[in-house]
């Protein structure tokens, strides 16, 4: 019953999305208000059908309906409930279904929020959204159908053990999907602007907000993925330039560039074509990432197995790329700038240079990720591009971006005198000197880390001064602290304040990555029960080695007391987990975290009979600040989405009656 109901809902979603896309594009061409209303209805219907289909699959998983093909593939009576729920996105077919569900939610929310506004653009935007929805509905109904009927079995194998090994697998994939899938919405707005041949000020708000929200989710998702690798894989790192890791980074880079470009567009009325191009590139890179993850052509612990949907996704990527290039070629000249650059040494000039660095970084990572695949396809030879390439190419660009993070906000908008430039750029050197000296005093000797500390200190002083400058000015002007803070910082100045919160988090991330990557200490230790060994400033005592049976696995645990300066700090339990159906056990490290760094233990060999264990002990300074700072960045992004009262811009206000076709006006 579940299989039949699921197939009916997915086929209905395919029909509705296809019809809605046709109606949307037709309404955009004819400027039909009735057509727009029908396109909106079809968008809501698609969302309902996809949410319902996903609910049916979750019900089948929770009730262990092994007559449904996907449940028979990933379900198991032994898995805990949280694993069963997360099984929805643990394998290929379910992950595509979840993608369709998230897309339906995004489309419904975007359609609802814009139902009374932006009528010139909305038919084409909805048409683009539902065209993308039609493709994913086709995938779910055809090559990646999770609702096939099979002969019911008494039990199933359960999901991939790596996905059962940590609770982060309940959080990381949904955040990643919310980031990836959400990029469809600004893509639809950008395409609608190109189809109409102009990007009015009225459209900037939904375009910016629809990009900012998935950017926040993607930012958190990348961090959660790194944290999962750190907590599960046992090698003590959080980023290995794995192809699937890179797949999530690529759209984040272009989305970040697009958000910076929008700031210049709102303030100075320039970079319209650049903005829509970056948004289109972001969407295309999410589809490329989907191909990389689900085609099986890349070897990665994060990717799904070999599947037949790779060519189908590649065909959609090609179609979307051709569509985007054709739109840009035919319409980008119509997106005329409303202002101009008044100097390279200005805030807008640094924004542009910043965007160029993001694009260079994107191409660097893209080439390093896809080049081995291209070589294999053309010459039939297998090769790999490893960490040395990425570090040698990315680290310098990252250092430049950190430098621009300080220089850009320090400079004024527009043309500035040499004296103003000196007053803006010279004082933050003090912050660079202080942080550089502090790092050197604490033992930092790596040249790139020292350079990162100098640039980070410069950027930190600029960020903090710019963050609190409006508050200080209002206090000097006689306002009370509460009025200055709540009306200025959290009121009309909320977006500005939020942007500097994001910048502050980014500065900490740069510094934490540099320190944790270059100053970690590793030591292999083999010891028996009751024996104590020293690792750096820590001493380890093996208390016990034992087996711990669990419903879905058997954990072999080493219980180790960790002390520092004679004081016990923690009892860590690194372990090896043996899952049913797996030949080799999967290790799970354990970590003692402090504000200054982590002490990390990963099992290399464990012997319960002999009461001995071999572990890899790693001391990594400052690594926990990466997770904290990325969360701060996400909170800053969410704060920027809170509505504020209108402020003066380079554009004239849009008249109240500008919701009708042809009546939206922009300052010339």
GROMACS .gro file of N, CA, C and O in nm, residues 189-283:
model
  380
  189UNK      N    1   1.485   3.383  -0.940
  189UNK     CA    2   1.476   3.530  -0.945
  189UNK      C    3   1.576   3.588  -1.046
  189UNK      O    4   1.543   3.680  -1.122
  190UNK      N    5   1.699   3.536  -1.047
  190UNK     CA    6   1.801   3.586  -1.139
  190UNK      C    7   1.760   3.561  -1.284
  190UNK      O    8   1.776   3.648  -1.371
  191UNK      N    9   1.707   3.441  -1.311
  191UNK     CA   10   1.663   3.410  -1.448
  191UNK      C   11   1.545   3.499  -1.487
  191UNK      O   12   1.537   3.545  -1.603
  192UNK      N   13   1.454   3.525  -1.393
  192UNK     CA   14   1.340   3.612  -1.424
  192UNK      C   15   1.387   3.753  -1.457
  192UNK      O   16   1.334   3.818  -1.549
  193UNK      N   17   1.487   3.803  -1.384
  193UNK     CA   18   1.541   3.936  -1.412
  193UNK      C   19   1.602   3.941  -1.552
  193UNK      O   20   1.584   4.039  -1.626
  194UNK      N   21   1.672   3.835  -1.590
  194UNK     CA   22   1.731   3.832  -1.724
  194UNK      C   23   1.623   3.820  -1.831
  194UNK      O   24   1.632   3.884  -1.937
  195UNK      N   25   1.522   3.739  -1.806
  195UNK     CA   26   1.414   3.723  -1.905
  195UNK      C   27   1.345   3.857  -1.928
  195UNK      O   28   1.314   3.894  -2.042
  196UNK      N   29   1.322   3.933  -1.819
  196UNK     CA   30   1.257   4.064  -1.833
  196UNK      C   31   1.353   4.171  -1.880
  196UNK      O   32   1.311   4.280  -1.922
  197UNK      N   33   1.482   4.146  -1.869
  197UNK     CA   34   1.579   4.242  -1.921
  197UNK      C   35   1.609   4.356  -1.827
  197UNK      O   36   1.668   4.456  -1.868
  198UNK      N   37   1.574   4.345  -1.700
  198UNK     CA   38   1.610   4.449  -1.605
  198UNK      C   39   1.599   4.395  -1.462
  198UNK      O   40   1.518   4.307  -1.433
  199UNK      N   41   1.685   4.449  -1.378
  199UNK     CA   42   1.689   4.410  -1.238
  199UNK      C   43   1.658   4.534  -1.155
  199UNK      O   44   1.745   4.614  -1.124
  200UNK      N   45   1.530   4.551  -1.123
  200UNK     CA   46   1.487   4.667  -1.046
  200UNK      C   47   1.520   4.651  -0.899
  200UNK      O   48   1.544   4.541  -0.848
  201UNK      N   49   1.520   4.763  -0.830
  201UNK     CA   50   1.552   4.762  -0.687
  201UNK      C   51   1.454   4.677  -0.608
  201UNK      O   52   1.492   4.614  -0.507
  202UNK      N   53   1.329   4.671  -0.653
  202UNK     CA   54   1.228   4.596  -0.579
  202UNK      C   55   1.264   4.448  -0.569
  202UNK      O   56   1.231   4.382  -0.470
  203UNK      N   57   1.332   4.394  -0.670
  203UNK     CA   58   1.363   4.251  -0.672
  203UNK      C   59   1.485   4.217  -0.588
  203UNK      O   60   1.508   4.100  -0.557
  204UNK      N   61   1.565   4.317  -0.552
  204UNK     CA   62   1.689   4.288  -0.478
  204UNK      C   63   1.660   4.226  -0.342
  204UNK      O   64   1.734   4.138  -0.296
  205UNK      N   65   1.556   4.272  -0.275
  205UNK     CA   66   1.526   4.220  -0.142
  205UNK      C   67   1.497   4.070  -0.144
  205UNK      O   68   1.561   3.994  -0.070
  206UNK      N   69   1.399   4.021  -0.224
  206UNK     CA   70   1.376   3.876  -0.223
  206UNK      C   71   1.495   3.797  -0.277
  206UNK      O   72   1.520   3.685  -0.232
  207UNK      N   73   1.568   3.855  -0.371
  207UNK     CA   74   1.685   3.786  -0.425
  207UNK      C   75   1.793   3.771  -0.318
  207UNK      O   76   1.852   3.664  -0.302
  208UNK      N   77   1.816   3.879  -0.244
  208UNK     CA   78   1.919   3.874  -0.139
  208UNK      C   79   1.877   3.779  -0.027
  208UNK      O   80   1.956   3.696   0.018
  209UNK      N   81   1.754   3.789   0.018
  209UNK     CA   82   1.709   3.707   0.129
  209UNK      C   83   1.701   3.559   0.091
  209UNK      O   84   1.734   3.472   0.171
  210UNK      N   85   1.659   3.533  -0.033
  210UNK     CA   86   1.649   3.393  -0.077
  210UNK      C   87   1.787   3.332  -0.099
  210UNK      O   88   1.800   3.209  -0.102
  211UNK      N   89   1.890   3.414  -0.114
  211UNK     CA   90   2.027   3.364  -0.122
  211UNK      C   91   2.089   3.354   0.016
  211UNK      O   92   2.163   3.258   0.046
  212UNK      N   93   2.058   3.449   0.102
  212UNK     CA   94   2.118   3.449   0.236
  212UNK      C   95   2.076   3.328   0.318
  212UNK      O   96   2.158   3.267   0.388
  213UNK      N   97   1.949   3.291   0.311
  213UNK     CA   98   1.901   3.180   0.395
  213UNK      C   99   1.971   3.049   0.360
  213UNK      O  100   2.027   2.984   0.450
  214UNK      N  101   1.974   3.005   0.234
  214UNK     CA  102   2.048   2.882   0.206
  214UNK      C  103   2.198   2.897   0.229
  214UNK      O  104   2.266   2.798   0.260
  215UNK      N  105   2.251   3.020   0.214
  215UNK     CA  106   2.392   3.041   0.246
  215UNK      C  107   2.419   3.009   0.393
  215UNK      O  108   2.520   2.946   0.427
  216UNK      N  109   2.329   3.050   0.482
  216UNK     CA  110   2.344   3.019   0.624
  216UNK      C  111   2.343   2.868   0.646
  216UNK      O  112   2.428   2.812   0.716
  217UNK      N  113   2.245   2.800   0.585
  217UNK     CA  114   2.237   2.655   0.601
  217UNK      C  115   2.362   2.586   0.545
  217UNK      O  116   2.415   2.492   0.606
  218UNK      N  117   2.409   2.631   0.430
  218UNK     CA  118   2.526   2.568   0.369
  218UNK      C  119   2.651   2.594   0.452
  218UNK      O  120   2.738   2.506   0.465
  219UNK      N  121   2.662   2.713   0.509
  219UNK     CA  122   2.776   2.744   0.596
  219UNK      C  123   2.780   2.649   0.715
  219UNK      O  124   2.884   2.590   0.746
  220UNK      N  125   2.665   2.632   0.781
  220UNK     CA  126   2.658   2.541   0.896
  220UNK      C  127   2.681   2.397   0.851
  220UNK      O  128   2.748   2.319   0.920
  221UNK      N  129   2.629   2.361   0.735
  221UNK     CA  130   2.643   2.223   0.685
  221UNK      C  131   2.788   2.187   0.659
  221UNK      O  132   2.832   2.076   0.690
  222UNK      N  133   2.864   2.280   0.602
  222UNK     CA  134   3.006   2.253   0.577
  222UNK      C  135   3.079   2.231   0.710
  222UNK      O  136   3.162   2.140   0.722
  223UNK      N  137   3.047   2.314   0.808
  223UNK     CA  138   3.108   2.295   0.940
  223UNK      C  139   3.069   2.160   1.000
  223UNK      O  140   3.153   2.087   1.053
  224UNK      N  141   2.941   2.124   0.991
  224UNK     CA  142   2.895   1.998   1.048
  224UNK      C  143   2.960   1.879   0.978
  224UNK      O  144   2.992   1.777   1.042
  225UNK      N  145   2.981   1.891   0.847
  225UNK     CA  146   3.050   1.785   0.775
  225UNK      C  147   3.193   1.769   0.822
  225UNK      O  148   3.243   1.656   0.840
  226UNK      N  149   3.263   1.881   0.843
  226UNK     CA  150   3.398   1.875   0.896
  226UNK      C  151   3.402   1.819   1.037
  226UNK      O  152   3.491   1.740   1.072
  227UNK      N  153   3.305   1.858   1.118
  227UNK     CA  154   3.297   1.809   1.255
  227UNK      C  155   3.271   1.659   1.256
  227UNK      O  156   3.328   1.583   1.336
  228UNK      N  157   3.181   1.613   1.167
  228UNK     CA  158   3.153   1.470   1.156
  228UNK      C  159   3.279   1.393   1.118
  228UNK      O  160   3.311   1.289   1.177
  229UNK      N  161   3.352   1.442   1.018
  229UNK     CA  162   3.477   1.376   0.978
  229UNK      C  163   3.575   1.371   1.095
  229UNK      O  164   3.644   1.270   1.117
  230UNK      N  165   3.580   1.479   1.171
  230UNK     CA  166   3.670   1.488   1.285
  230UNK      C  167   3.631   1.390   1.394
  230UNK      O  168   3.716   1.325   1.456
  231UNK      N  169   3.500   1.375   1.418
  231UNK     CA  170   3.451   1.293   1.527
  231UNK      C  171   3.437   1.146   1.491
  231UNK      O  172   3.429   1.061   1.581
  232UNK      N  173   3.436   1.112   1.361
  232UNK     CA  174   3.404   0.975   1.320
  232UNK      C  175   3.519   0.904   1.251
  232UNK      O  176   3.548   0.788   1.279
  233UNK      N  177   3.586   0.970   1.159
  233UNK     CA  178   3.679   0.900   1.071
  233UNK      C  179   3.811   0.865   1.138
  233UNK      O  180   3.885   0.781   1.088
  234UNK      N  181   3.847   0.932   1.247
  234UNK     CA  182   3.959   0.887   1.328
  234UNK      C  183   4.096   0.934   1.286
  234UNK      O  184   4.196   0.896   1.347
  235UNK      N  185   4.107   1.019   1.185
  235UNK     CA  186   4.240   1.064   1.142
  235UNK      C  187   4.279   1.197   1.206
  235UNK      O  188   4.389   1.248   1.187
  236UNK      N  189   4.187   1.256   1.281
  236UNK     CA  190   4.219   1.374   1.358
  236UNK      C  191   4.205   1.504   1.284
  236UNK      O  192   4.234   1.611   1.338
  237UNK      N  193   4.161   1.500   1.160
  237UNK     CA  194   4.142   1.621   1.081
  237UNK      C  195   3.996   1.644   1.050
  237UNK      O  196   3.910   1.561   1.080
  238UNK      N  197   3.967   1.757   0.988
  238UNK     CA  198   3.829   1.793   0.958
  238UNK      C  199   3.810   1.832   0.812
  238UNK      O  200   3.697   1.855   0.769
  239UNK      N  201   3.918   1.840   0.736
  239UNK     CA  202   3.905   1.875   0.594
  239UNK      C  203   4.022   1.813   0.518
  239UNK      O  204   4.137   1.840   0.549
  240UNK      N  205   3.991   1.731   0.418
  240UNK     CA  206   4.096   1.659   0.345
  240UNK      C  207   4.091   1.689   0.195
  240UNK      O  208   4.154   1.618   0.117
  241UNK      N  209   4.018   1.792   0.154
  241UNK     CA  210   4.000   1.825   0.012
  241UNK      C  211   3.944   1.705  -0.064
  241UNK      O  212   3.979   1.680  -0.179
  242UNK      N  213   3.858   1.633   0.003
  242UNK     CA  214   3.784   1.523  -0.060
  242UNK      C  215   3.690   1.581  -0.166
  242UNK      O  216   3.635   1.690  -0.149
  243UNK      N  217   3.670   1.511  -0.280
  243UNK     CA  218   3.584   1.566  -0.386
  243UNK      C  219   3.445   1.607  -0.339
  243UNK      O  220   3.391   1.709  -0.385
  244UNK      N  221   3.386   1.530  -0.249
  244UNK     CA  222   3.251   1.563  -0.204
  244UNK      C  223   3.254   1.679  -0.105
  244UNK      O  224   3.162   1.760  -0.099
  245UNK      N  225   3.361   1.689  -0.026
  245UNK     CA  226   3.378   1.808   0.056
  245UNK      C  227   3.388   1.932  -0.033
  245UNK      O  228   3.325   2.035  -0.007
  246UNK      N  229   3.468   1.921  -0.138
  246UNK     CA  230   3.483   2.033  -0.231
  246UNK      C  231   3.352   2.069  -0.298
  246UNK      O  232   3.326   2.186  -0.329
  247UNK      N  233   3.268   1.968  -0.322
  247UNK     CA  234   3.140   1.992  -0.388
  247UNK      C  235   3.051   2.084  -0.306
  247UNK      O  236   2.973   2.162  -0.362
  248UNK      N  237   3.062   2.077  -0.174
  248UNK     CA  238   2.982   2.168  -0.090
  248UNK      C  239   3.048   2.305  -0.079
  248UNK      O  240   2.979   2.406  -0.061
  249UNK      N  241   3.181   2.310  -0.091
  249UNK     CA  242   3.251   2.438  -0.079
  249UNK      C  243   3.231   2.526  -0.202
  249UNK      O  244   3.219   2.649  -0.189
  250UNK      N  245   3.225   2.467  -0.320
  250UNK     CA  246   3.219   2.545  -0.444
  250UNK      C  247   3.099   2.640  -0.450
  250UNK      O  248   3.117   2.760  -0.472
  251UNK      N  249   2.975   2.592  -0.430
  251UNK     CA  250   2.863   2.688  -0.434
  251UNK      C  251   2.866   2.787  -0.319
  251UNK      O  252   2.815   2.898  -0.332
  252UNK      N  253   2.927   2.748  -0.206
  252UNK     CA  254   2.938   2.843  -0.095
  252UNK      C  255   3.026   2.961  -0.135
  252UNK      O  256   2.996   3.076  -0.101
  253UNK      N  257   3.133   2.935  -0.207
  253UNK     CA  258   3.224   3.043  -0.249
  253UNK      C  259   3.153   3.141  -0.341
  253UNK      O  260   3.161   3.264  -0.323
  254UNK      N  261   3.082   3.091  -0.442
  254UNK     CA  262   3.015   3.182  -0.535
  254UNK      C  263   2.895   3.251  -0.470
  254UNK      O  264   2.865   3.366  -0.502
  255UNK      N  265   2.827   3.182  -0.379
  255UNK     CA  266   2.715   3.247  -0.308
  255UNK      C  267   2.767   3.360  -0.220
  255UNK      O  268   2.705   3.467  -0.211
  256UNK      N  269   2.881   3.339  -0.155
  256UNK     CA  270   2.940   3.444  -0.072
  256UNK      C  271   2.979   3.563  -0.159
  256UNK      O  272   2.956   3.679  -0.122
  257UNK      N  273   3.037   3.536  -0.275
  257UNK     CA  274   3.071   3.644  -0.368
  257UNK      C  275   2.946   3.719  -0.413
  257UNK      O  276   2.945   3.842  -0.423
  258UNK      N  277   2.838   3.645  -0.440
  258UNK     CA  278   2.713   3.709  -0.484
  258UNK      C  279   2.655   3.799  -0.376
  258UNK      O  280   2.604   3.908  -0.405
  259UNK      N  281   2.662   3.757  -0.250
  259UNK     CA  282   2.611   3.840  -0.141
  259UNK      C  283   2.691   3.969  -0.129
  259UNK      O  284   2.634   4.077  -0.106
  260UNK      N  285   2.823   3.961  -0.146
  260UNK     CA  286   2.904   4.083  -0.145
  260UNK      C  287   2.871   4.172  -0.264
  260UNK      O  288   2.866   4.295  -0.253
  261UNK      N  289   2.847   4.109  -0.378
  261UNK     CA  290   2.813   4.185  -0.498
  261UNK      C  291   2.682   4.260  -0.481
  261UNK      O  292   2.666   4.373  -0.528
  262UNK      N  293   2.586   4.198  -0.410
  262UNK     CA  294   2.458   4.263  -0.388
  262UNK      C  295   2.471   4.387  -0.301
  262UNK      O  296   2.396   4.483  -0.316
  263UNK      N  297   2.566   4.384  -0.208
  263UNK     CA  298   2.588   4.502  -0.124
  263UNK      C  299   2.627   4.621  -0.210
  263UNK      O  300   2.576   4.733  -0.195
  264UNK      N  301   2.719   4.599  -0.304
  264UNK     CA  302   2.762   4.706  -0.395
  264UNK      C  303   2.646   4.747  -0.485
  264UNK      O  304   2.626   4.866  -0.512
  265UNK      N  305   2.568   4.651  -0.531
  265UNK     CA  306   2.455   4.681  -0.618
  265UNK      C  307   2.353   4.768  -0.547
  265UNK      O  308   2.301   4.866  -0.603
  266UNK      N  309   2.322   4.736  -0.424
  266UNK     CA  310   2.226   4.816  -0.347
  266UNK      C  311   2.279   4.956  -0.319
  266UNK      O  312   2.205   5.054  -0.323
  267UNK      N  313   2.408   4.963  -0.289
  267UNK     CA  314   2.466   5.091  -0.247
  267UNK      C  315   2.501   5.180  -0.366
  267UNK      O  316   2.479   5.302  -0.361
  268UNK      N  317   2.556   5.121  -0.472
  268UNK     CA  318   2.609   5.202  -0.583
  268UNK      C  319   2.537   5.180  -0.716
  268UNK      O  320   2.563   5.251  -0.812
  269UNK      N  321   2.448   5.080  -0.722
  269UNK     CA  322   2.372   5.057  -0.845
  269UNK      C  323   2.453   4.995  -0.956
  269UNK      O  324   2.416   5.007  -1.074
  270UNK      N  325   2.562   4.925  -0.924
  270UNK     CA  326   2.646   4.861  -1.026
  270UNK      C  327   2.656   4.711  -0.996
  270UNK      O  328   2.607   4.663  -0.895
  271UNK      N  329   2.720   4.638  -1.088
  271UNK     CA  330   2.744   4.493  -1.077
  271UNK      C  331   2.615   4.411  -1.091
  271UNK      O  332   2.603   4.303  -1.033
  272UNK      N  333   2.520   4.459  -1.170
  272UNK     CA  334   2.398   4.381  -1.191
  272UNK      C  335   2.427   4.249  -1.262
  272UNK      O  336   2.385   4.141  -1.218
  273UNK      N  337   2.496   4.258  -1.376
  273UNK     CA  338   2.527   4.137  -1.451
  273UNK      C  339   2.615   4.042  -1.371
  273UNK      O  340   2.598   3.919  -1.376
  274UNK      N  341   2.709   4.097  -1.298
  274UNK     CA  342   2.799   4.017  -1.214
  274UNK      C  343   2.719   3.943  -1.108
  274UNK      O  344   2.744   3.825  -1.081
  275UNK      N  345   2.620   4.009  -1.049
  275UNK     CA  346   2.540   3.947  -0.943
  275UNK      C  347   2.459   3.829  -0.996
  275UNK      O  348   2.461   3.720  -0.937
  276UNK      N  349   2.387   3.850  -1.105
  276UNK     CA  350   2.303   3.740  -1.157
  276UNK      C  351   2.390   3.626  -1.208
  276UNK      O  352   2.352   3.508  -1.197
  277UNK      N  353   2.508   3.657  -1.262
  277UNK     CA  354   2.597   3.551  -1.308
  277UNK      C  355   2.646   3.466  -1.192
  277UNK      O  356   2.651   3.342  -1.201
  278UNK      N  357   2.682   3.529  -1.081
  278UNK     CA  358   2.726   3.455  -0.964
  278UNK      C  359   2.614   3.368  -0.907
  278UNK      O  360   2.638   3.255  -0.862
  279UNK      N  361   2.492   3.420  -0.909
  279UNK     CA  362   2.379   3.341  -0.858
  279UNK      C  363   2.355   3.219  -0.947
  279UNK      O  364   2.332   3.107  -0.899
  280UNK      N  365   2.360   3.241  -1.078
  280UNK     CA  366   2.344   3.127  -1.169
  280UNK      C  367   2.455   3.025  -1.148
  280UNK      O  368   2.430   2.904  -1.148
  281UNK      N  369   2.579   3.072  -1.133
  281UNK     CA  370   2.691   2.981  -1.111
  281UNK      C  371   2.672   2.901  -0.983
  281UNK      O  372   2.706   2.782  -0.977
  282UNK      N  373   2.617   2.965  -0.881
  282UNK     CA  374   2.594   2.896  -0.754
  282UNK      C  375   2.497   2.780  -0.772
  282UNK      O  376   2.522   2.668  -0.724
  283UNK      N  377   2.387   2.805  -0.841
  283UNK     CA  378   2.291   2.697  -0.866
  283UNK      C  379   2.354   2.584  -0.947
  283UNK      O  380   2.338   2.466  -0.915
   0.00000   0.00000   0.00000
